[in-house]
XYZ file of C-alpha atoms in Angstrom:
787
model
C -106.370 -16.846 37.603
C -105.431 -16.819 41.265
C -103.233 -19.920 40.796
C -101.507 -18.279 37.839
C -100.562 -15.245 39.901
C -99.224 -17.451 42.675
C -97.068 -19.381 40.179
C -95.684 -16.163 38.756
C -94.770 -15.000 42.244
C -92.892 -18.231 42.961
C -91.005 -18.023 39.671
C -90.054 -14.408 40.411
C -88.758 -15.447 43.811
C -86.709 -18.250 42.296
C -85.281 -15.905 39.654
C -84.342 -13.340 42.288
C -82.703 -16.051 44.388
C -80.696 -17.299 41.395
C -79.606 -13.762 40.449
C -78.213 -13.195 43.940
C -76.592 -16.629 44.331
C -73.021 -15.358 44.869
C -73.166 -13.792 48.293
C -70.202 -13.525 50.627
C -68.244 -15.960 48.510
C -71.023 -18.562 48.474
C -72.808 -19.934 45.428
C -76.543 -20.546 45.444
C -78.545 -22.300 42.780
C -82.036 -23.582 42.377
C -83.157 -26.711 40.598
C -86.335 -28.735 40.353
C -86.431 -32.189 41.813
C -86.455 -35.235 39.551
C -84.347 -33.481 36.897
C -82.594 -35.807 34.425
C -78.918 -36.551 34.858
C -76.769 -34.054 33.008
C -79.257 -31.204 33.415
C -77.504 -27.871 33.801
C -77.925 -26.154 37.157
C -75.655 -23.132 36.627
C -72.318 -21.982 35.206
C -69.594 -22.238 37.865
C -66.859 -20.759 35.671
C -68.885 -17.661 34.851
C -70.009 -17.127 38.442
C -66.450 -17.418 39.794
C -64.936 -15.440 36.932
C -62.552 -18.232 35.994
C -61.492 -19.456 32.572
C -62.265 -23.042 31.672
C -58.581 -24.045 31.492
C -57.918 -22.611 34.975
C -60.992 -24.372 36.325
C -59.685 -27.657 34.959
C -56.086 -27.071 36.065
C -57.191 -26.382 39.632
C -59.187 -29.632 39.709
C -62.496 -28.046 40.583
C -64.835 -30.603 42.119
C -67.817 -30.987 44.446
C -67.059 -32.406 47.904
C -69.654 -33.727 50.344
C -69.701 -35.077 53.843
C -68.906 -38.755 54.242
C -71.740 -41.117 53.249
C -73.664 -38.204 51.773
C -74.742 -38.759 48.234
C -73.367 -36.400 45.625
C -76.235 -35.077 43.543
C -74.295 -32.727 41.311
C -70.874 -32.403 39.733
C -68.797 -29.950 37.689
C -68.448 -30.329 33.930
C -64.886 -29.030 33.496
C -65.201 -28.805 29.713
C -68.072 -26.312 29.888
C -67.680 -25.029 33.440
C -71.256 -25.995 34.295
C -72.760 -27.435 37.449
C -74.889 -30.384 36.334
C -77.190 -32.941 37.944
C -75.381 -36.236 38.511
C -78.053 -38.193 40.380
C -81.809 -38.179 40.817
C -82.959 -35.697 43.472
C -86.131 -36.439 45.421
C -87.114 -33.444 47.514
C -89.460 -35.513 49.677
C -86.671 -37.972 50.446
C -84.261 -35.191 51.394
C -86.460 -32.745 53.265
C -89.826 -34.403 53.924
C -92.504 -31.819 54.629
C -90.134 -28.937 55.244
C -91.254 -25.937 53.227
C -87.698 -25.138 52.161
C -85.285 -27.784 50.969
C -81.635 -26.792 50.586
C -78.744 -29.166 49.904
C -75.325 -27.873 50.808
C -72.081 -28.871 49.133
C -68.550 -27.571 48.905
C -66.759 -26.548 45.723
C -63.047 -27.287 46.106
C -60.254 -25.788 43.991
C -56.576 -26.620 44.437
C -53.301 -24.770 43.876
C -54.016 -22.591 45.774
C -56.622 -24.178 47.990
C -59.972 -22.418 47.667
C -63.321 -23.496 49.083
C -66.781 -22.231 48.150
C -69.999 -23.239 49.832
C -72.697 -24.221 47.374
C -76.365 -24.075 48.356
C -78.772 -25.925 46.096
C -82.447 -25.022 46.545
C -84.590 -28.025 45.569
C -87.851 -26.930 44.032
C -90.829 -29.134 44.550
C -92.767 -30.544 41.613
C -96.139 -32.142 41.827
C -94.974 -35.737 41.765
C -97.070 -37.005 44.675
C -100.870 -37.390 44.778
C -102.833 -36.778 47.975
C -103.611 -39.934 49.949
C -105.768 -40.713 52.945
C -104.582 -42.885 55.808
C -107.286 -45.446 55.092
C -109.497 -46.340 52.211
C -112.641 -46.047 54.322
C -113.446 -43.582 57.067
C -116.112 -44.802 59.380
C -118.267 -42.273 61.224
C -120.991 -42.987 63.670
C -123.340 -40.012 64.043
C -126.254 -39.896 66.348
C -129.526 -39.197 64.722
C -130.054 -36.561 67.341
C -127.273 -34.488 65.873
C -128.464 -30.944 65.247
C -128.300 -29.256 61.907
C -124.935 -27.585 61.500
C -123.102 -30.194 63.535
C -119.532 -30.565 62.390
C -117.561 -33.777 62.031
C -113.887 -33.607 61.305
C -112.553 -35.949 58.674
C -108.959 -37.210 58.807
C -106.903 -35.019 56.500
C -105.223 -36.474 53.459
C -101.461 -36.490 53.206
C -99.429 -35.105 50.300
C -95.623 -35.337 50.405
C -95.346 -32.254 48.218
C -95.200 -28.800 49.727
C -96.383 -25.342 48.905
C -98.701 -25.046 45.971
C -98.243 -28.718 45.178
C -99.593 -29.732 48.584
C -103.281 -30.284 49.299
C -105.224 -27.155 48.492
C -108.880 -28.230 48.663
C -111.357 -31.031 49.270
C -114.558 -31.850 47.406
C -117.459 -33.924 48.705
C -119.705 -35.970 46.515
C -123.092 -34.412 46.317
C -125.561 -35.871 48.881
C -128.705 -34.968 50.826
C -127.321 -34.556 54.335
C -123.772 -33.207 54.404
C -121.690 -30.417 52.946
C -117.941 -29.966 53.240
C -116.343 -27.102 55.104
C -112.577 -26.536 54.429
C -110.432 -25.716 57.493
C -106.766 -24.821 58.013
C -104.793 -25.757 61.126
C -102.308 -23.513 62.894
C -99.587 -25.532 61.242
C -100.951 -24.582 57.814
C -102.414 -27.966 56.818
C -105.912 -28.164 55.377
C -108.601 -30.619 56.383
C -112.299 -31.018 55.805
C -115.282 -30.998 58.120
C -118.606 -32.612 57.355
C -121.346 -30.157 58.197
C -124.784 -31.643 58.793
C -127.130 -29.715 56.543
C -130.177 -31.914 56.950
C -131.024 -33.847 60.076
C -130.593 -37.590 60.053
C -133.298 -40.152 60.476
C -131.975 -43.527 61.492
C -135.229 -45.193 60.612
C -135.122 -43.735 57.163
C -131.419 -44.433 56.429
C -128.984 -46.222 58.705
C -125.921 -46.051 56.423
C -124.751 -43.122 54.317
C -121.777 -43.564 51.914
C -119.937 -40.384 50.909
C -116.941 -39.884 48.554
C -114.369 -37.301 49.671
C -111.722 -36.104 47.200
C -108.529 -34.253 48.147
C -106.998 -31.998 45.461
C -103.502 -30.443 45.326
C -102.577 -27.218 43.523
C -99.967 -28.605 41.202
C -99.853 -28.753 37.435
C -101.142 -31.184 36.405
C -103.431 -31.431 39.386
C -103.444 -34.656 41.378
C -106.119 -36.030 43.691
C -106.896 -38.784 46.164
C -110.237 -40.134 47.406
C -111.614 -41.850 50.454
C -115.008 -43.381 51.203
C -116.762 -42.041 54.269
C -119.122 -44.625 55.719
C -121.582 -42.851 58.070
C -123.497 -45.000 60.504
C -126.470 -43.239 62.055
C -126.569 -43.880 65.819
C -128.035 -42.548 68.812
C -126.588 -39.332 70.306
C -122.806 -39.046 70.991
C -122.229 -35.344 71.359
C -118.685 -35.076 72.756
C -115.449 -35.748 70.910
C -112.199 -36.646 72.732
C -110.105 -33.665 73.802
C -106.229 -33.856 74.108
C -104.492 -32.403 77.125
C -102.022 -30.561 74.842
C -102.385 -29.231 71.356
C -98.727 -30.124 70.616
C -96.571 -32.709 72.376
C -92.778 -32.389 72.269
C -90.157 -34.891 73.361
C -86.348 -35.262 73.179
C -84.823 -38.637 72.451
C -81.116 -39.575 72.376
C -80.022 -41.289 69.235
C -79.247 -44.998 69.357
C -81.994 -45.486 71.968
C -82.817 -49.174 72.231
C -86.035 -50.633 70.903
C -89.197 -50.199 73.006
C -87.723 -47.140 74.731
C -90.597 -44.982 76.010
C -90.670 -41.623 74.221
C -93.839 -39.775 75.350
C -97.449 -40.436 76.352
C -100.369 -38.534 74.820
C -103.674 -38.272 76.647
C -107.178 -37.330 75.561
C -110.468 -37.337 77.519
C -114.089 -37.627 76.408
C -116.871 -36.054 78.464
C -119.302 -38.746 77.433
C -119.914 -41.780 79.508
C -119.852 -45.423 78.748
C -118.958 -46.443 75.253
C -119.141 -42.848 74.070
C -116.370 -41.917 76.510
C -113.964 -44.771 75.741
C -110.972 -43.229 73.944
C -108.532 -45.073 71.671
C -105.424 -43.721 69.909
C -103.851 -44.212 66.532
C -101.073 -42.560 64.509
C -102.016 -40.516 61.479
C -100.485 -38.132 59.007
C -96.856 -39.258 59.300
C -94.177 -40.246 56.826
C -93.350 -43.843 56.122
C -89.956 -43.289 57.719
C -91.565 -42.069 60.952
C -94.015 -44.966 60.925
C -91.059 -47.372 60.930
C -89.329 -45.592 63.784
C -92.153 -45.359 66.352
C -95.103 -47.343 67.594
C -98.196 -46.283 69.589
C -100.121 -48.171 72.247
C -103.713 -47.593 71.155
C -105.099 -47.943 74.688
C -102.588 -45.971 76.759
C -101.320 -43.398 74.232
C -97.667 -44.334 74.904
C -95.215 -43.902 72.041
C -92.217 -46.265 71.895
C -89.075 -46.599 69.797
C -89.584 -49.168 67.030
C -86.513 -48.625 64.832
C -82.878 -47.507 64.761
C -82.787 -43.862 65.779
C -79.854 -42.069 64.118
C -79.365 -38.358 64.555
C -77.279 -38.205 61.394
C -80.206 -39.640 59.390
C -82.921 -37.378 60.799
C -82.846 -35.017 63.741
C -86.610 -34.442 64.088
C -89.781 -36.460 63.588
C -93.323 -35.024 63.384
C -96.596 -36.986 63.493
C -100.245 -36.694 64.500
C -102.049 -38.839 67.044
C -105.807 -39.227 66.606
C -108.081 -39.953 69.579
C -111.496 -41.577 68.950
C -114.382 -42.333 71.211
C -116.509 -45.406 70.995
C -118.790 -44.027 68.318
C -116.238 -42.441 66.034
C -115.898 -38.900 67.240
C -112.233 -37.945 67.092
C -109.654 -35.227 67.526
C -105.886 -35.137 66.913
C -102.760 -33.611 68.363
C -99.313 -33.046 66.919
C -96.261 -34.840 68.348
C -92.754 -33.491 67.715
C -89.824 -35.750 68.663
C -86.350 -34.135 68.570
C -83.321 -36.440 68.390
C -80.279 -35.431 70.447
C -76.803 -36.246 69.157
C -74.347 -38.457 70.983
C -70.710 -38.911 70.019
C -71.089 -42.163 68.116
C -69.138 -41.338 64.950
C -65.372 -41.288 64.857
C -63.735 -38.725 62.562
C -63.070 -39.882 59.044
C -59.780 -38.864 57.419
C -59.925 -38.458 53.652
C -56.789 -37.917 51.540
C -57.873 -35.453 48.878
C -54.581 -35.022 47.053
C -50.938 -36.025 47.447
C -47.819 -35.107 45.541
C -46.049 -38.365 44.803
C -43.167 -38.676 44.754
C -41.764 -35.559 46.447
C -38.433 -34.253 45.091
C -35.865 -34.348 47.868
C -34.810 -30.752 47.211
C -38.182 -29.148 48.012
C -37.761 -26.311 50.524
C -39.309 -26.560 54.012
C -42.901 -25.344 54.046
C -43.831 -26.928 50.708
C -47.398 -28.230 50.547
C -47.377 -31.860 49.428
C -50.867 -33.071 50.352
C -54.411 -32.075 51.218
C -56.309 -33.802 54.045
C -60.033 -33.529 54.761
C -61.478 -34.598 58.123
C -65.212 -35.268 58.511
C -67.352 -36.112 61.528
C -71.069 -36.851 61.114
C -71.837 -35.777 64.656
C -72.877 -32.246 65.571
C -71.788 -29.350 67.754
C -68.858 -30.222 70.015
C -68.981 -33.851 68.895
C -68.159 -32.591 65.413
C -65.153 -30.488 66.381
C -62.011 -32.333 65.295
C -58.318 -31.874 65.980
C -55.893 -33.409 63.489
C -52.193 -33.979 64.142
C -49.106 -36.121 63.450
C -47.424 -37.735 66.453
C -44.385 -39.208 64.662
C -40.989 -37.560 64.412
C -41.160 -36.954 60.683
C -40.291 -33.813 58.676
C -43.966 -33.102 58.023
C -46.768 -31.297 59.804
C -50.429 -30.481 59.321
C -51.539 -26.873 58.960
C -55.278 -26.099 59.372
C -56.674 -24.583 56.234
C -60.252 -23.833 55.217
C -62.975 -25.340 57.385
C -62.118 -29.024 57.940
C -59.171 -29.116 55.531
C -55.513 -29.510 56.489
C -52.419 -28.960 54.385
C -49.581 -31.472 54.721
C -46.344 -29.471 54.487
C -42.661 -30.247 54.927
C -40.868 -28.927 58.006
C -37.282 -29.791 57.143
C -35.046 -30.685 54.240
C -35.536 -34.160 52.810
C -32.715 -36.509 51.863
C -33.591 -39.573 49.791
C -30.229 -41.107 50.609
C -31.255 -41.194 54.300
C -34.981 -42.004 54.002
C -36.684 -43.048 50.753
C -40.246 -43.436 52.066
C -42.201 -42.001 54.968
C -45.205 -43.745 56.493
C -47.054 -40.824 58.064
C -49.768 -41.716 60.577
C -52.389 -38.977 60.910
C -54.590 -38.937 64.024
C -57.965 -37.192 64.094
C -59.741 -36.806 67.460
C -63.066 -35.102 68.205
C -63.999 -33.217 71.389
C -66.958 -35.380 72.315
C -67.394 -37.166 75.629
C -65.820 -39.644 75.480
C -63.696 -38.456 72.544
C -63.403 -40.673 69.481
C -60.407 -40.809 67.202
C -59.256 -42.488 64.019
C -55.934 -43.095 62.308
C -54.870 -43.008 58.701
C -51.426 -43.899 57.382
C -50.257 -42.410 54.124
C -47.033 -43.238 52.350
C -44.946 -40.408 50.989
C -42.138 -41.338 48.597
C -39.087 -39.124 48.131
C -37.831 -38.699 44.574
C -34.094 -38.596 43.938
C -32.345 -35.401 42.889
C -28.740 -35.402 41.686
C -27.330 -33.760 44.821
C -24.358 -36.046 45.520
C -21.143 -36.115 43.547
C -19.198 -39.362 43.158
C -16.750 -40.043 46.000
C -13.632 -42.131 45.409
C -12.824 -44.886 47.877
C -9.255 -43.588 48.195
C -7.890 -40.043 48.346
C -5.264 -41.015 45.791
C -4.140 -44.130 43.946
C -0.694 -45.482 43.149
C 0.273 -48.045 40.569
C 3.609 -49.806 40.180
C 4.258 -51.077 36.668
C 7.356 -52.898 35.478
C 9.078 -51.256 32.567
C 8.747 -52.819 29.133
C 5.155 -53.704 29.982
C 2.866 -54.852 27.197
C 0.148 -52.465 25.898
C -3.226 -53.243 27.480
C -1.679 -54.098 30.836
C -4.048 -53.268 33.733
C -2.336 -50.803 36.052
C -4.942 -50.309 38.755
C -8.637 -49.819 39.302
C -10.275 -46.701 40.716
C -13.660 -46.933 42.368
C -16.125 -44.174 43.195
C -19.552 -44.398 44.765
C -22.536 -42.110 44.294
C -25.400 -42.548 46.807
C -27.940 -41.132 44.352
C -30.406 -43.408 42.559
C -30.488 -44.830 39.067
C -28.862 -42.560 36.497
C -28.004 -39.975 39.153
C -25.887 -42.635 40.843
C -24.380 -44.146 37.689
C -20.643 -43.364 37.707
C -18.703 -42.821 34.472
C -14.890 -42.633 34.569
C -12.665 -40.603 32.264
C -9.124 -39.217 32.148
C -8.696 -35.490 32.530
C -6.734 -33.923 29.661
C -3.037 -33.502 30.364
C 0.477 -34.184 29.077
C 3.255 -36.564 30.068
C 6.682 -35.684 28.679
C 5.016 -33.452 26.108
C 2.631 -36.162 24.879
C -1.129 -36.389 25.642
C -1.919 -38.542 28.651
C -4.326 -40.513 26.451
C -1.312 -41.824 24.506
C -0.044 -43.444 27.721
C -3.164 -44.619 29.542
C -6.840 -45.386 29.018
C -9.641 -45.887 31.552
C -12.717 -48.064 31.255
C -15.658 -45.680 31.673
C -17.793 -48.310 33.393
C -15.381 -50.238 35.621
C -12.656 -47.645 36.339
C -9.874 -50.036 35.279
C -6.822 -48.106 34.043
C -4.770 -49.784 31.296
C -1.550 -48.906 29.529
C -1.685 -47.914 25.897
C 2.005 -48.530 25.208
C 5.159 -49.823 26.849
C 6.901 -47.610 29.440
C 10.539 -46.868 30.106
C 11.683 -46.187 33.604
C 9.836 -43.034 34.681
C 7.191 -41.666 37.058
C 4.181 -39.495 36.254
C 0.736 -38.527 37.553
C -2.676 -38.556 35.871
C -6.082 -37.363 37.019
C -9.195 -39.488 36.744
C -12.638 -37.882 36.803
C -15.725 -39.730 38.053
C -18.950 -38.211 36.718
C -22.502 -39.310 37.402
C -25.239 -39.382 34.776
C -27.568 -36.907 36.461
C -28.847 -33.619 35.134
C -26.840 -31.533 35.655
C -24.015 -34.052 36.127
C -21.738 -33.887 39.179
C -18.126 -35.021 39.214
C -15.007 -35.432 41.345
C -11.322 -36.026 40.576
C -8.623 -38.272 41.998
C -4.867 -38.418 41.450
C -3.321 -41.634 40.136
C 0.463 -41.859 40.479
C 2.063 -44.307 38.052
C 5.467 -45.620 39.088
C 7.449 -47.498 36.407
C 9.605 -50.018 38.240
C 12.946 -50.954 36.787
C 13.534 -54.421 35.297
C 17.026 -55.863 35.235
C 17.295 -55.912 31.465
C 20.735 -54.325 31.037
C 24.030 -56.246 31.406
C 26.852 -54.295 33.102
C 28.968 -52.518 30.517
C 32.693 -52.450 31.169
C 34.215 -49.169 30.074
C 37.788 -49.916 31.107
C 39.497 -52.099 30.189
C 37.589 -52.657 26.981
C 36.344 -56.252 26.991
C 36.267 -56.498 23.261
C 38.276 -55.235 20.298
C 41.395 -56.062 18.451
C 43.709 -54.387 20.945
C 44.497 -55.111 24.555
C 45.856 -52.985 27.377
C 48.850 -53.802 29.484
C 49.722 -51.846 32.624
C 53.136 -51.672 34.362
C 53.369 -52.259 38.072
C 56.574 -51.018 39.746
C 58.520 -53.689 41.529
C 58.742 -51.347 44.487
C 54.961 -51.247 44.911
C 54.031 -51.981 48.473
C 50.935 -53.749 49.794
C 47.758 -51.726 49.299
C 49.079 -49.782 46.315
C 46.540 -48.956 43.614
C 47.645 -50.467 40.368
C 44.536 -50.189 38.179
C 40.773 -49.785 38.215
C 37.942 -51.569 36.425
C 35.280 -49.082 35.356
C 31.767 -50.332 34.537
C 28.253 -48.915 34.342
C 24.747 -50.429 34.215
C 21.807 -48.936 32.264
C 19.321 -50.069 34.940
C 18.485 -48.220 38.138
C 18.214 -48.882 41.815
C 19.530 -52.181 43.059
C 19.568 -53.437 39.476
C 22.471 -50.990 38.870
C 24.433 -51.837 42.042
C 27.644 -53.399 40.725
C 30.076 -55.662 42.489
C 33.558 -56.673 41.324
C 35.314 -59.979 41.804
C 38.562 -61.470 40.530
C 37.590 -64.851 39.155
C 40.993 -65.780 37.708
C 44.476 -64.563 38.482
C 48.029 -65.662 37.661
C 48.995 -65.177 41.294
C 45.816 -65.293 43.426
C 47.445 -63.860 46.539
C 49.096 -60.891 44.898
C 46.206 -58.641 43.837
C 42.766 -57.871 45.197
C 39.866 -55.841 43.847
C 37.511 -53.633 45.859
C 34.039 -55.177 45.832
C 32.268 -51.879 45.101
C 34.793 -49.505 43.512
C 36.611 -51.915 41.167
C 40.013 -50.631 42.276
C 42.780 -53.214 41.922
C 45.409 -53.047 44.656
C 48.327 -55.128 45.772
C 47.676 -57.333 48.760
C 51.351 -57.472 49.707
C 54.664 -56.023 48.658
C 56.028 -57.039 45.272
C 58.869 -59.537 45.500
C 61.441 -60.639 42.973
C 60.002 -64.107 42.921
C 56.676 -62.901 41.579
C 55.901 -63.650 37.961
C 56.462 -60.550 35.892
C 53.441 -61.263 33.700
C 50.167 -61.159 35.592
C 46.790 -61.903 33.942
C 43.644 -61.008 35.928
C 40.072 -61.878 34.859
C 37.461 -59.658 36.591
C 33.727 -60.382 36.772
C 31.349 -57.421 37.113
C 27.897 -58.421 38.423
C 24.764 -56.319 39.091
C 22.344 -56.846 42.000
C 19.216 -57.612 39.936
C 17.046 -60.687 40.031
C 18.254 -62.592 38.145
C 21.728 -61.114 38.246
C 23.530 -60.186 34.999
C 27.311 -60.039 34.653
C 30.210 -59.250 32.299
C 33.911 -60.134 32.405
C 37.121 -58.497 31.282
C 40.794 -59.349 31.289
C 43.599 -57.105 32.494
C 47.342 -57.652 31.831
C 49.841 -56.341 34.384
C 53.652 -56.247 33.993
C 55.788 -56.127 37.123
C 58.753 -54.197 35.882
C 60.680 -51.037 36.387
C 62.506 -51.267 33.053
C 61.155 -51.237 29.547
C 63.968 -53.512 28.540
C 61.750 -56.348 29.466
C 59.005 -55.164 27.168
C 59.914 -57.570 24.335
C 58.693 -60.362 26.433
C 55.196 -58.983 26.002
C 55.085 -60.690 22.699
C 54.686 -63.949 24.563
C 51.678 -62.601 26.432
C 50.243 -61.303 23.264
C 50.793 -64.596 21.673
C 49.368 -66.558 24.568
C 46.410 -64.404 25.514
C 45.482 -62.729 22.310
C 44.034 -64.322 19.294
C 45.757 -61.737 17.102
C 48.502 -62.923 14.801
C 51.409 -60.586 15.482
C 54.196 -60.815 13.015
C 57.692 -61.165 14.292
C 58.972 -58.105 12.491
C 56.391 -55.939 14.286
C 57.659 -57.212 17.624
C 61.303 -56.567 16.658
C 60.438 -53.072 15.506
C 58.532 -52.373 18.696
C 61.440 -53.561 20.879
C 63.846 -51.418 18.865
C 61.749 -48.345 19.278
C 61.374 -49.017 22.964
C 65.110 -49.441 23.397
C 65.716 -46.226 21.455
C 63.674 -44.246 23.865
C 64.795 -46.053 26.972
C 67.722 -43.813 27.676
C 65.610 -40.758 27.134
C 62.938 -42.060 29.495
C 65.492 -42.908 32.182
C 66.833 -39.354 32.038
C 63.362 -37.883 32.348
C 62.507 -40.190 35.215
C 65.678 -39.269 37.017
C 64.926 -35.604 36.716
C 61.400 -35.988 38.016
C 62.509 -38.233 40.810
C 64.816 -35.579 42.044
C 62.098 -32.970 42.028
C 59.183 -34.998 43.462
C 61.165 -37.521 45.472
C 59.098 -40.229 43.791
C 60.152 -42.952 41.445
C 59.187 -42.104 37.897
C 59.833 -44.899 35.509
C 58.657 -43.685 32.188
C 58.470 -40.749 29.917
C 56.296 -37.883 31.179
C 53.389 -37.986 28.853
C 50.177 -38.164 30.953
C 46.987 -38.300 28.932
C 43.545 -37.712 30.545
C 40.629 -39.787 29.382
C 37.999 -37.360 28.115
C 34.474 -37.622 29.434
C 33.219 -38.311 25.928
C 34.638 -41.781 26.335
C 31.763 -42.622 28.651
C 28.520 -43.835 27.144
C 25.799 -41.184 27.060
C 22.890 -41.133 29.558
C 24.770 -43.175 32.187
C 24.183 -41.760 35.615
C 25.355 -42.838 39.018
C 22.325 -44.191 40.883
C 22.180 -43.111 44.525
C 25.986 -43.158 44.740
C 26.137 -46.877 44.391
C 27.762 -47.203 40.947
C 31.404 -47.551 40.165
C 31.765 -43.950 39.097
C 31.367 -42.475 42.543
C 35.056 -42.205 43.618
C 37.247 -39.236 42.925
C 40.716 -40.539 42.191
C 43.932 -38.889 40.992
C 45.994 -40.939 38.578
C 49.471 -40.216 37.245
C 50.133 -41.974 33.963
C 53.381 -42.148 32.021
C 53.201 -43.318 28.473
C 55.574 -43.724 25.648
C 56.015 -41.275 22.859
C 53.040 -41.365 20.573
C 50.803 -42.694 23.243
C 48.461 -39.736 22.896
C 46.955 -41.496 19.895
C 46.946 -44.888 21.525
C 44.028 -46.886 22.940
C 44.683 -45.778 26.523
C 41.844 -43.757 28.009
C 41.907 -42.318 31.488
C 38.513 -41.726 33.200
C 38.107 -38.455 34.993
C 35.609 -37.752 37.762
C 32.136 -38.540 36.354
C 29.780 -37.754 39.173
C 30.307 -35.053 41.753
C 27.483 -36.286 43.957
C 29.169 -39.299 45.419
C 28.778 -41.041 48.757
C 32.525 -41.337 49.360
C 35.571 -39.569 47.993
C 38.702 -41.491 47.364
C 42.098 -39.798 46.875
C 44.644 -42.185 45.533
C 47.972 -41.962 43.697
C 48.813 -44.655 41.221
C 51.764 -45.360 39.009
C 50.232 -46.632 35.824
C 52.480 -47.354 32.946
C 50.615 -48.462 29.908
C 52.198 -49.729 26.753
C 49.721 -49.933 23.909
C 49.976 -52.619 21.252
C 47.977 -52.402 18.091
C 47.280 -55.876 16.917
C 46.443 -55.974 13.267
């Protein structure tokens, strides 16, 4: 009944502890040792007030110190804290009455840390055991009734109610068992002599001692007590101290002296000889220390590690020569030295990091652990490199890795960040860890053309598909963000869409013609766009110059090179050297130097009589006209442009040196010789008759005009101006270099009816000329229609 009440009290305590587990932000749970894996300890989600999806999203997990086993974990599906590994309370806490394992519950985004305390409840999984199978006692037969003999206590690794609670002694005739409790709370038995011994009657007495724990089910252990009846030995060894304490630095070498225990026995001789032995200690302690049974010196026998165990407790038993004994407790405290360098653990890392993250963005979580204690455990963590990152202390031994500046993938694609952790021990220990942080590309660069503008020179009459030029743009971004696509911006050229003139290859930037071009000049705009999201673009101007090709032969406007009529001009016999007698007029449909015309007399009746201006086409006399000169002059003029290759045309001009139309009938010979027309004789006779008829009239008119102007006028006053419509359309003087650039005044006298003849007189065609010529010419033209 008493045991039942004690169990109920323990259960109530455990329930109260579990009900108040969430104190000051900490979580406390209680669980029995040796629970199966997967056993539920508590509900984390409910205790923190978090939904299951939030618990999972924030990556809730249990974190432990380095090299510490993880005995529990979080079931994110149910939000429960469950057992993940077998828990042995005796292995974790030994004989400590309270066994608490401490963990950390970590949640990310934002970082949150909760301390978790796990109270390990003892179960009765260990039976009491005695140090030896047989306890030998030597008791003098002179021992008085009531004499007490202490028996080595049994050891039970369990604690509390599951530890040793009582001893029972096999029924016998001489001894009873008296249960005692030490100041430390452990129970042991004493044999009390109830009936005096008689060595002669019985020299050996065998007793069976049983140790019982208070667990359910109850466990027990037995030992045989072999009592040898001797002569009187009435004093047991006595220790100089009830408890011995010593401090030992960790990592002490083997056979290092720890402490010496000492006990004395008031007896003499064999009864006073004291020997020592270790008792009531854990297996772990037995492997760490050794005892000299004669001197009582305790030495180091194993590897002493403060991080494994900071305190060892044991009992030393002193015996005299006849088996009387006593014991004393030895407590050895281990002092920490700085023998563990900090350990850097990367808990989480954002990889890769977008290059457009703002400064101060958390990209990683670092945990630093040091197994040492006190100042040896204090750690400082930092980054020595010149990188745009820094460590910010967070909760406990956690650091946040944050950006300090803008990132640019085009400058640096990867960062190797070396983190240094140093403790404050003496001497300090440090460790390094290098983590690689990759920078992800963001479409933050627009394409940039290699040139500010492009020009292309294309010959006219080009074939469709001709490559004009190639534009090139670069984008320093990566993959699709750096893929450049070319296109023409919408626009018009001469009222037509630009796409009807040009096309651009979207991949290579090569611009091609869609059709043939005439001589012209226009601009288009090419856009380079990357393939990012959103896309970025830039524009460039492409000027297309259509260069002229010498594909037009000079066209002679006057005199007409073809037709079934020819022109004959009269040159006064009084004309002096340098007088203008006629002019060859020609144009060229090309432009530039391809339209620069030059004139040359390639055939002449009298080569020394006339000359032609190389550029203007004006025909002048080189010397004064003499009577010996042939009246009929035939001049063949070649008009040549300046193209490559040069093109040319020729024309013939007939000049009559005469002041009198009476000589006109002789023209029939010229017509017959130089014209392929078949003129009938009656037409010539009629023409001469008509000319003679008007001769008198013309002479009168010329006389009158000569008197007024003081100039010789030979013919009838009937000047006719050549209208501008005679010129071909769309002919323009190019840079003042054509033959239509001179401004000349001509006086022409024609016969009656000449207004309907083939004679055309060219007026000024272009006002924007390089040079202005003022010239007076006496041009008498007699038309002949050759049918």
